[in-house]
mmCIF file of C-alpha atoms and ligand atoms in Angstrom:
data_model
loop_
_atom_site.group_PDB
_atom_site.id
_atom_site.type_symbol
_atom_site.label_atom_id
_atom_site.label_comp_id
_atom_site.label_asym_id
_atom_site.label_seq_id
_atom_site.Cartn_x
_atom_site.Cartn_y
_atom_site.Cartn_z
ATOM 1 C CA UNK A 591 56.145 -49.630 112.891
ATOM 2 C CA UNK A 592 58.371 -49.190 110.047
ATOM 3 C CA UNK A 593 61.535 -47.044 110.779
ATOM 4 C CA UNK A 594 64.174 -45.383 108.457
ATOM 5 C CA UNK A 595 67.534 -45.844 109.779
ATOM 6 C CA UNK A 596 69.232 -42.021 109.813
ATOM 7 C CA UNK A 597 72.876 -41.206 111.323
ATOM 8 C CA UNK A 598 72.532 -43.669 113.688
ATOM 9 C CA UNK A 599 69.172 -43.125 114.549
ATOM 10 C CA UNK A 600 66.295 -45.469 114.422
ATOM 11 C CA UNK A 601 63.135 -42.748 112.949
ATOM 12 C CA UNK A 602 59.462 -44.192 112.752
ATOM 13 C CA UNK A 603 57.619 -43.416 109.559
ATOM 14 C CA UNK A 604 55.013 -41.953 110.937
ATOM 15 C CA UNK A 605 55.129 -39.328 113.315
ATOM 16 C CA UNK A 606 53.204 -37.155 114.988
ATOM 17 C CA UNK A 607 52.636 -33.642 114.038
ATOM 18 C CA UNK A 608 51.662 -31.626 117.205
ATOM 19 C CA UNK A 609 51.668 -27.626 116.318
ATOM 20 C CA UNK A 610 48.703 -25.747 117.697
ATOM 21 C CA UNK A 611 48.172 -28.725 120.236
ATOM 22 C CA UNK A 612 48.559 -26.903 123.186
ATOM 23 C CA UNK A 613 47.492 -27.138 127.088
ATOM 24 C CA UNK A 614 45.105 -29.213 128.485
ATOM 25 C CA UNK A 615 43.629 -30.947 125.412
ATOM 26 C CA UNK A 616 46.927 -31.039 123.460
ATOM 27 C CA UNK A 617 48.357 -33.267 126.444
ATOM 28 C CA UNK A 618 45.503 -35.300 126.049
ATOM 29 C CA UNK A 619 45.726 -35.517 122.515
ATOM 30 C CA UNK A 620 49.696 -36.486 122.484
ATOM 31 C CA UNK A 621 48.421 -38.529 125.716
ATOM 32 C CA UNK A 622 46.034 -40.575 123.159
ATOM 33 C CA UNK A 623 48.847 -40.929 120.352
ATOM 34 C CA UNK A 624 50.914 -42.270 121.888
ATOM 35 C CA UNK A 625 48.455 -45.416 123.451
ATOM 36 C CA UNK A 626 46.946 -45.438 120.097
ATOM 37 C CA UNK A 627 50.699 -46.693 119.415
ATOM 38 C CA UNK A 628 52.887 -43.356 118.267
ATOM 39 C CA UNK A 629 56.444 -43.845 118.540
ATOM 40 C CA UNK A 630 57.699 -40.417 117.078
ATOM 41 C CA UNK A 631 56.576 -36.658 118.014
ATOM 42 C CA UNK A 632 57.498 -33.947 116.291
ATOM 43 C CA UNK A 633 57.107 -30.565 118.822
ATOM 44 C CA UNK A 634 59.179 -27.120 118.505
ATOM 45 C CA UNK A 635 60.000 -24.534 120.867
ATOM 46 C CA UNK A 636 57.751 -21.930 118.342
ATOM 47 C CA UNK A 637 55.274 -24.295 119.523
ATOM 48 C CA UNK A 638 54.653 -22.990 122.664
ATOM 49 C CA UNK A 639 53.855 -26.847 123.656
ATOM 50 C CA UNK A 640 56.693 -28.481 125.519
ATOM 51 C CA UNK A 641 55.470 -28.722 128.133
ATOM 52 C CA UNK A 642 52.346 -30.160 127.626
ATOM 53 C CA UNK A 643 54.298 -32.952 125.275
ATOM 54 C CA UNK A 644 56.588 -33.435 128.308
ATOM 55 C CA UNK A 645 54.057 -33.988 130.661
ATOM 56 C CA UNK A 646 52.004 -36.356 128.060
ATOM 57 C CA UNK A 647 55.417 -38.536 127.543
ATOM 58 C CA UNK A 648 55.985 -38.511 131.319
ATOM 59 C CA UNK A 649 51.981 -39.789 131.867
ATOM 60 C CA UNK A 650 51.557 -42.351 129.002
ATOM 61 C CA UNK A 651 54.571 -44.536 130.928
ATOM 62 C CA UNK A 652 56.318 -45.860 127.341
ATOM 63 C CA UNK A 653 60.095 -46.516 127.926
ATOM 64 C CA UNK A 654 62.178 -43.473 126.696
ATOM 65 C CA UNK A 655 63.871 -45.705 124.636
ATOM 66 C CA UNK A 656 60.911 -46.956 122.485
ATOM 67 C CA UNK A 657 60.407 -43.098 121.890
ATOM 68 C CA UNK A 658 61.202 -40.786 119.533
ATOM 69 C CA UNK A 659 61.065 -37.186 120.205
ATOM 70 C CA UNK A 660 61.972 -34.289 117.739
ATOM 71 C CA UNK A 661 61.948 -30.723 118.499
ATOM 72 C CA UNK A 662 63.548 -27.466 116.722
ATOM 73 C CA UNK A 663 65.426 -23.894 117.829
ATOM 74 C CA UNK A 664 63.569 -21.316 116.048
ATOM 75 C CA UNK A 665 65.381 -19.024 113.657
ATOM 76 C CA UNK A 666 65.740 -15.375 115.907
ATOM 77 C CA UNK A 667 68.244 -18.569 118.183
ATOM 78 C CA UNK A 668 70.563 -19.381 116.151
ATOM 79 C CA UNK A 669 73.692 -17.740 117.302
ATOM 80 C CA UNK A 670 75.653 -20.643 118.982
ATOM 81 C CA UNK A 671 75.313 -19.478 122.603
ATOM 82 C CA UNK A 672 71.345 -19.265 122.195
ATOM 83 C CA UNK A 673 70.784 -22.420 120.511
ATOM 84 C CA UNK A 674 72.997 -24.019 123.131
ATOM 85 C CA UNK A 675 70.135 -22.192 125.456
ATOM 86 C CA UNK A 676 67.184 -22.485 123.853
ATOM 87 C CA UNK A 677 68.265 -26.126 123.626
ATOM 88 C CA UNK A 678 68.248 -26.473 127.285
ATOM 89 C CA UNK A 679 65.192 -24.884 127.542
ATOM 90 C CA UNK A 680 63.318 -27.335 125.296
ATOM 91 C CA UNK A 681 64.861 -30.472 127.037
ATOM 92 C CA UNK A 682 63.712 -29.213 130.693
ATOM 93 C CA UNK A 683 60.412 -28.325 129.442
ATOM 94 C CA UNK A 684 60.022 -32.050 127.856
ATOM 95 C CA UNK A 685 60.976 -33.357 131.606
ATOM 96 C CA UNK A 686 63.932 -35.503 129.019
ATOM 97 C CA UNK A 687 67.716 -35.847 129.217
ATOM 98 C CA UNK A 688 68.005 -35.589 125.143
ATOM 99 C CA UNK A 689 66.356 -35.397 122.287
ATOM 100 C CA UNK A 690 66.296 -37.865 119.447
ATOM 101 C CA UNK A 691 66.858 -35.677 116.097
ATOM 102 C CA UNK A 692 67.205 -31.354 116.762
ATOM 103 C CA UNK A 693 66.798 -29.237 114.203
ATOM 104 C CA UNK A 694 67.369 -26.018 112.811
ATOM 105 C CA UNK A 695 63.804 -25.305 112.398
ATOM 106 C CA UNK A 696 64.008 -22.388 109.736
ATOM 107 C CA UNK A 697 66.880 -21.148 107.737
ATOM 108 C CA UNK A 698 67.460 -17.385 109.003
ATOM 109 C CA UNK A 699 68.522 -14.307 106.282
ATOM 110 C CA UNK A 700 72.734 -13.540 106.707
ATOM 111 C CA UNK A 701 72.962 -17.113 109.438
ATOM 112 C CA UNK A 702 75.797 -18.043 109.770
ATOM 113 C CA UNK A 703 75.227 -21.848 108.632
ATOM 114 C CA UNK A 704 79.266 -23.498 110.116
ATOM 115 C CA UNK A 705 78.888 -21.462 113.122
ATOM 116 C CA UNK A 706 75.263 -23.393 113.766
ATOM 117 C CA UNK A 707 75.891 -26.665 111.983
ATOM 118 C CA UNK A 708 79.087 -26.600 114.645
ATOM 119 C CA UNK A 709 76.774 -25.569 117.843
ATOM 120 C CA UNK A 710 74.293 -28.841 116.660
ATOM 121 C CA UNK A 711 77.149 -30.813 116.421
ATOM 122 C CA UNK A 712 78.944 -29.421 119.948
ATOM 123 C CA UNK A 713 75.219 -30.915 121.121
ATOM 124 C CA UNK A 714 75.791 -33.934 119.311
ATOM 125 C CA UNK A 715 78.833 -35.089 120.809
ATOM 126 C CA UNK A 716 77.453 -33.491 124.416
ATOM 127 C CA UNK A 717 74.803 -36.551 124.200
ATOM 128 C CA UNK A 718 71.789 -33.597 124.309
ATOM 129 C CA UNK A 719 70.633 -34.757 120.834
ATOM 130 C CA UNK A 720 71.107 -37.880 119.402
ATOM 131 C CA UNK A 721 71.301 -36.692 115.784
ATOM 132 C CA UNK A 722 70.696 -33.344 114.294
ATOM 133 C CA UNK A 723 68.741 -31.838 111.227
ATOM 134 C CA UNK A 724 67.202 -29.245 109.559
ATOM 135 C CA UNK A 725 64.069 -28.296 108.423
ATOM 136 C CA UNK A 726 63.118 -25.832 105.564
ATOM 137 C CA UNK A 727 66.512 -26.126 103.914
ATOM 138 C CA UNK A 728 66.563 -24.694 100.228
ATOM 139 C CA UNK A 729 69.034 -27.378 97.896
ATOM 140 C CA UNK A 730 71.376 -24.382 97.666
ATOM 141 C CA UNK A 731 71.682 -24.683 101.242
ATOM 142 C CA UNK A 732 71.092 -28.420 102.069
ATOM 143 C CA UNK A 733 74.470 -28.840 100.184
ATOM 144 C CA UNK A 734 76.351 -25.806 102.035
ATOM 145 C CA UNK A 735 75.347 -27.919 104.940
ATOM 146 C CA UNK A 736 75.851 -31.270 103.941
ATOM 147 C CA UNK A 737 79.247 -30.511 101.293
ATOM 148 C CA UNK A 738 80.968 -27.609 102.206
ATOM 149 C CA UNK A 739 80.567 -28.327 106.252
ATOM 150 C CA UNK A 740 80.280 -32.130 106.274
ATOM 151 C CA UNK A 741 77.756 -31.849 109.170
ATOM 152 C CA UNK A 742 75.722 -34.650 109.899
ATOM 153 C CA UNK A 743 72.569 -33.851 108.968
ATOM 154 C CA UNK A 744 69.807 -36.827 109.322
ATOM 155 C CA UNK A 745 67.355 -35.298 107.442
ATOM 156 C CA UNK A 746 65.049 -32.305 106.019
ATOM 157 C CA UNK A 747 62.048 -31.677 107.817
ATOM 158 C CA UNK A 748 59.981 -29.597 104.022
ATOM 159 C CA UNK A 749 56.589 -29.121 103.316
ATOM 160 C CA UNK A 750 55.228 -32.078 101.162
ATOM 161 C CA UNK A 751 52.283 -33.383 100.106
ATOM 162 C CA UNK A 752 50.312 -34.562 96.979
ATOM 163 C CA UNK A 753 50.375 -30.911 95.546
ATOM 164 C CA UNK A 754 53.694 -29.995 95.943
ATOM 165 C CA UNK A 755 56.864 -31.409 93.764
ATOM 166 C CA UNK A 756 59.635 -31.720 96.164
ATOM 167 C CA UNK A 757 61.355 -33.970 93.573
ATOM 168 C CA UNK A 758 65.076 -32.154 93.090
ATOM 169 C CA UNK A 759 65.373 -31.915 97.372
ATOM 170 C CA UNK A 760 64.764 -35.920 97.171
ATOM 171 C CA UNK A 761 66.844 -36.542 94.032
ATOM 172 C CA UNK A 762 69.238 -34.714 96.360
ATOM 173 C CA UNK A 763 68.968 -36.024 99.404
ATOM 174 C CA UNK A 764 68.015 -39.535 98.645
ATOM 175 C CA UNK A 765 71.260 -41.431 97.251
ATOM 176 C CA UNK A 766 73.352 -40.026 100.000
ATOM 177 C CA UNK A 767 70.352 -42.182 102.936
ATOM 178 C CA UNK A 768 69.261 -38.727 104.360
ATOM 179 C CA UNK A 769 65.096 -38.580 104.927
ATOM 180 C CA UNK A 770 62.682 -36.091 103.715
ATOM 181 C CA UNK A 771 60.292 -35.886 106.688
ATOM 182 C CA UNK A 772 57.511 -34.557 105.427
ATOM 183 C CA UNK A 773 54.979 -31.861 107.069
ATOM 184 C CA UNK A 774 51.850 -30.955 105.849
ATOM 185 C CA UNK A 775 51.559 -34.048 104.629
ATOM 186 C CA UNK A 776 47.429 -34.207 103.999
ATOM 187 C CA UNK A 777 48.098 -30.867 102.890
ATOM 188 C CA UNK A 778 45.852 -29.844 106.252
ATOM 189 C CA UNK A 779 43.221 -31.916 105.279
ATOM 190 C CA UNK A 780 42.734 -30.334 101.888
ATOM 191 C CA UNK A 781 42.735 -33.429 100.546
ATOM 192 C CA UNK A 782 39.906 -34.592 101.639
ATOM 193 C CA UNK A 783 37.489 -32.586 98.886
ATOM 194 C CA UNK A 784 39.754 -33.684 95.985
ATOM 195 C CA UNK A 785 37.372 -35.671 93.534
ATOM 196 C CA UNK A 786 41.249 -37.703 92.438
ATOM 197 C CA UNK A 787 42.236 -38.652 95.483
ATOM 198 C CA UNK A 788 38.530 -39.706 96.855
ATOM 199 C CA UNK A 789 38.165 -41.882 93.736
ATOM 200 C CA UNK A 790 41.100 -43.302 94.493
ATOM 201 C CA UNK A 791 40.494 -43.852 98.356
ATOM 202 C CA UNK A 792 37.159 -45.323 97.365
ATOM 203 C CA UNK A 793 39.203 -47.765 95.175
ATOM 204 C CA UNK A 794 40.620 -49.097 98.287
ATOM 205 C CA UNK A 795 37.855 -48.489 100.767
ATOM 206 C CA UNK A 796 40.130 -45.769 102.459
ATOM 207 C CA UNK A 797 40.064 -42.253 103.117
ATOM 208 C CA UNK A 798 41.843 -39.496 100.703
ATOM 209 C CA UNK A 799 44.419 -38.587 103.966
ATOM 210 C CA UNK A 800 45.462 -41.965 103.822
ATOM 211 C CA UNK A 801 45.721 -42.492 99.880
ATOM 212 C CA UNK A 802 48.117 -38.999 100.648
ATOM 213 C CA UNK A 803 49.922 -40.647 104.087
ATOM 214 C CA UNK A 804 50.872 -43.947 101.835
ATOM 215 C CA UNK A 805 51.651 -41.607 98.930
ATOM 216 C CA UNK A 806 54.254 -40.342 101.036
ATOM 217 C CA UNK A 807 55.390 -43.394 103.371
ATOM 218 C CA UNK A 808 55.497 -45.421 99.829
ATOM 219 C CA UNK A 809 58.618 -43.551 98.979
ATOM 220 C CA UNK A 810 62.132 -44.252 100.022
ATOM 221 C CA UNK A 811 63.366 -42.128 102.251
ATOM 222 C CA UNK A 812 60.334 -40.489 103.680
ATOM 223 C CA UNK A 813 58.447 -39.907 106.709
ATOM 224 C CA UNK A 814 55.194 -37.962 107.482
ATOM 225 C CA UNK A 815 54.299 -36.435 110.357
ATOM 226 C CA UNK A 816 49.967 -35.529 110.307
ATOM 227 C CA UNK A 817 49.356 -33.886 113.107
ATOM 228 C CA UNK A 818 45.218 -34.794 113.948
ATOM 229 C CA UNK A 819 44.145 -34.113 117.864
ATOM 230 C CA UNK A 820 41.437 -36.803 118.067
ATOM 231 C CA UNK A 821 42.444 -40.849 118.773
ATOM 232 C CA UNK A 822 40.260 -41.971 115.843
ATOM 233 C CA UNK A 823 42.581 -38.925 113.539
ATOM 234 C CA UNK A 824 45.625 -41.021 114.697
ATOM 235 C CA UNK A 825 44.553 -44.317 114.472
ATOM 236 C CA UNK A 826 43.429 -43.260 110.649
ATOM 237 C CA UNK A 827 46.211 -41.653 109.735
ATOM 238 C CA UNK A 828 47.858 -45.153 111.292
ATOM 239 C CA UNK A 829 45.722 -46.976 109.354
ATOM 240 C CA UNK A 830 46.919 -45.531 105.974
ATOM 241 C CA UNK A 831 50.040 -48.325 106.126
ATOM 242 C CA UNK A 832 46.979 -50.912 105.644
ATOM 243 C CA UNK A 833 46.469 -49.151 102.006
ATOM 244 C CA UNK A 834 47.944 -50.211 98.531
ATOM 245 C CA UNK A 835 48.433 -48.498 95.545
ATOM 246 C CA UNK A 836 48.976 -49.365 92.656
ATOM 247 C CA UNK A 837 50.324 -47.954 89.242
ATOM 248 C CA UNK A 838 47.055 -46.734 88.382
ATOM 249 C CA UNK A 839 47.004 -44.783 91.680
ATOM 250 C CA UNK A 840 50.225 -43.188 91.325
ATOM 251 C CA UNK A 841 49.993 -41.835 88.187
ATOM 252 C CA UNK A 842 47.030 -39.919 89.186
ATOM 253 C CA UNK A 843 48.636 -38.298 92.209
ATOM 254 C CA UNK A 844 51.390 -37.864 89.906
ATOM 255 C CA UNK A 845 49.095 -35.912 87.205
ATOM 256 C CA UNK A 846 47.767 -33.684 89.849
ATOM 257 C CA UNK A 847 49.106 -29.749 89.829
ATOM 258 C CA UNK A 848 52.243 -29.878 92.257
ATOM 259 C CA UNK A 849 52.939 -25.877 92.767
ATOM 260 C CA UNK A 850 50.862 -25.552 96.076
ATOM 261 C CA UNK A 851 52.907 -24.559 98.846
ATOM 262 C CA UNK A 852 50.807 -23.940 102.279
ATOM 263 C CA UNK A 853 53.081 -23.016 104.777
ATOM 264 C CA UNK A 854 53.347 -19.162 105.308
ATOM 265 C CA UNK A 855 55.154 -16.669 102.835
ATOM 266 C CA UNK A 856 56.100 -14.894 105.637
ATOM 267 C CA UNK A 857 58.803 -17.591 106.601
ATOM 268 C CA UNK A 858 59.838 -18.727 103.323
ATOM 269 C CA UNK A 859 63.031 -18.638 102.099
ATOM 270 C CA UNK A 860 63.837 -17.951 98.104
ATOM 271 C CA UNK A 861 63.131 -21.718 97.585
ATOM 272 C CA UNK A 862 64.611 -22.083 94.062
HETATM 273 N N1 NDP B 885 59.123 -27.782 110.283
HETATM 274 C C1 NDP B 885 58.453 -26.810 110.061
HETATM 275 O O1 NDP B 885 58.320 -25.531 109.707
HETATM 276 C C2 NDP B 885 56.684 -27.132 109.823
HETATM 277 C C3 NDP B 885 56.264 -28.103 110.777
HETATM 278 N N2 NDP B 885 54.905 -28.598 110.756
HETATM 279 C C4 NDP B 885 54.724 -30.505 111.819
HETATM 280 O O2 NDP B 885 54.476 -30.550 111.054
HETATM 281 C C5 NDP B 885 52.801 -31.106 111.517
HETATM 282 C C6 NDP B 885 51.752 -31.185 110.856
HETATM 283 O O3 NDP B 885 51.718 -30.137 109.616
HETATM 284 P P1 NDP B 885 50.711 -29.166 109.465
HETATM 285 O O4 NDP B 885 50.770 -28.097 108.963
HETATM 286 O O5 NDP B 885 49.420 -29.096 111.092
HETATM 287 O O6 NDP B 885 49.258 -30.218 108.035
HETATM 288 P P2 NDP B 885 48.244 -32.291 108.323
HETATM 289 O O7 NDP B 885 48.703 -32.104 106.895
HETATM 290 O O8 NDP B 885 48.877 -32.994 109.269
HETATM 291 O O9 NDP B 885 47.213 -31.493 108.473
HETATM 292 C C7 NDP B 885 46.441 -31.360 110.004
HETATM 293 C C8 NDP B 885 45.082 -31.134 109.837
HETATM 294 O O10 NDP B 885 44.447 -31.889 108.834
HETATM 295 C C9 NDP B 885 43.727 -32.621 109.487
HETATM 296 N N3 NDP B 885 43.388 -34.148 109.343
HETATM 297 C C10 NDP B 885 44.924 -34.678 109.785
HETATM 298 N N4 NDP B 885 45.078 -36.025 109.273
HETATM 299 C C11 NDP B 885 44.277 -36.115 108.193
HETATM 300 C C12 NDP B 885 43.301 -36.918 107.642
HETATM 301 N N5 NDP B 885 44.181 -37.907 106.912
HETATM 302 N N6 NDP B 885 42.175 -36.661 107.027
HETATM 303 C C13 NDP B 885 41.629 -35.962 106.790
HETATM 304 N N7 NDP B 885 42.175 -34.772 107.698
HETATM 305 C C14 NDP B 885 43.514 -34.581 108.439
HETATM 306 C C15 NDP B 885 43.432 -32.401 111.249
HETATM 307 O O11 NDP B 885 42.623 -32.050 112.054
HETATM 308 P P3 NDP B 885 42.437 -33.188 113.251
HETATM 309 O O12 NDP B 885 42.938 -32.575 114.165
HETATM 310 O O13 NDP B 885 40.883 -32.850 113.179
HETATM 311 O O14 NDP B 885 42.596 -34.425 112.828
HETATM 312 C C16 NDP B 885 44.010 -30.676 110.860
HETATM 313 O O15 NDP B 885 43.278 -29.807 110.669
HETATM 314 C C17 NDP B 885 52.525 -29.953 112.211
HETATM 315 O O16 NDP B 885 51.712 -30.340 113.696
HETATM 316 C C18 NDP B 885 54.262 -29.912 113.041
HETATM 317 O O17 NDP B 885 54.368 -30.982 113.989
HETATM 318 C C19 NDP B 885 54.218 -28.200 110.061
HETATM 319 C C20 NDP B 885 54.418 -26.804 109.089
HETATM 320 C C21 NDP B 885 55.552 -26.339 109.568
HETATM 321 O O1 LIG B 886 54.412 -25.394 111.950
HETATM 322 C C1 LIG B 886 56.098 -24.785 111.562
HETATM 323 O O2 LIG B 886 56.702 -25.397 112.390
HETATM 324 C C2 LIG B 886 56.031 -23.659 110.985
HETATM 325 O O3 LIG B 886 57.228 -22.712 111.232
HETATM 326 C C3 LIG B 886 55.057 -23.013 110.192
HETATM 327 O O4 LIG B 886 54.090 -23.891 110.425
HETATM 328 C C4 LIG B 886 55.171 -21.507 110.138
HETATM 329 O O5 LIG B 886 56.086 -21.055 111.713
HETATM 330 C C5 LIG B 886 53.820 -21.397 110.267
HETATM 331 O O6 LIG B 886 53.428 -21.062 108.914
HETATM 332 C C6 LIG B 886 53.382 -20.258 111.215
HETATM 333 O O7 LIG B 886 52.024 -19.492 110.371
#
């Protein structure tokens, strides 16, 4: 699997998203992804599934050194003490002694970003995570974290798919070698019914979701974390690497409307 180098870690370009994968069925889904060859798993304390992700990792027998595990601290735990406690709790639930990537899940209004990033760096320095990063950060917040605070930000995990323009953030991060991790990368399945995506997929003997993923994975410094519960769906998404898109396909995707945000607006910071 192709990887992206960032802040001393090699992050597999395709990972398994696990939001809403819970209980025994969720554990079975993570186990099947690991059996299919996934080595990058995305979870979060907010998902309430770190125990089953940890159990799946333990059951898989996959060497820890082959795995890239990301988890995240929720926005109401962003004081230094509560970040450290959240980290400790996630570690126990995941049955790990370190994460590969630990993210601030959402910015919170009025948060003390210098104190947050200093605490995150402290966790990295203590060996509890190999790298730290952020999610749902706007351009001004990224600039504050990277330029003013000088934090070693290893990624910004953001909503990114064929229906959403993220060029401002990409244009800022790509020259700095900081990856974007695309969440909701198949637009939560919406691409399946899109005639443009269907036409491109048919041309390549592929499926619309595979086209949507390959469009992301072809971009410099972009990883993607589709969620799929079934082994067949997980394999389908891994097979997106086999699709070869051409300029005509990219032009058709570029022409799709790009203002569709799927994430719950209740969480949305002022993106612009
Ligand atoms: N940092 C953040 O704030 C956020 C992070 N995330 C992370 O990103 C992950 C993925 O995002 P999510 O919002 O789940 O959206 P996705 O775009 O991954 O969509 C998941 C849905 O689409 C279906 N699906 C998956 N692959 C395909 C495909 N190739 N073709 C058609 N349908 C497909 C899945 O069904 P099935 O299971 O049946 O295959 C599921 O219903 C989350 O699980 C989470 O880990 C998500 C939102 C916010
Ligand atoms: O999945 C996540 O990581 C999220 O933060 C979002 O899904 C968000 O919490 C949401 O939209 C819940 O409805």
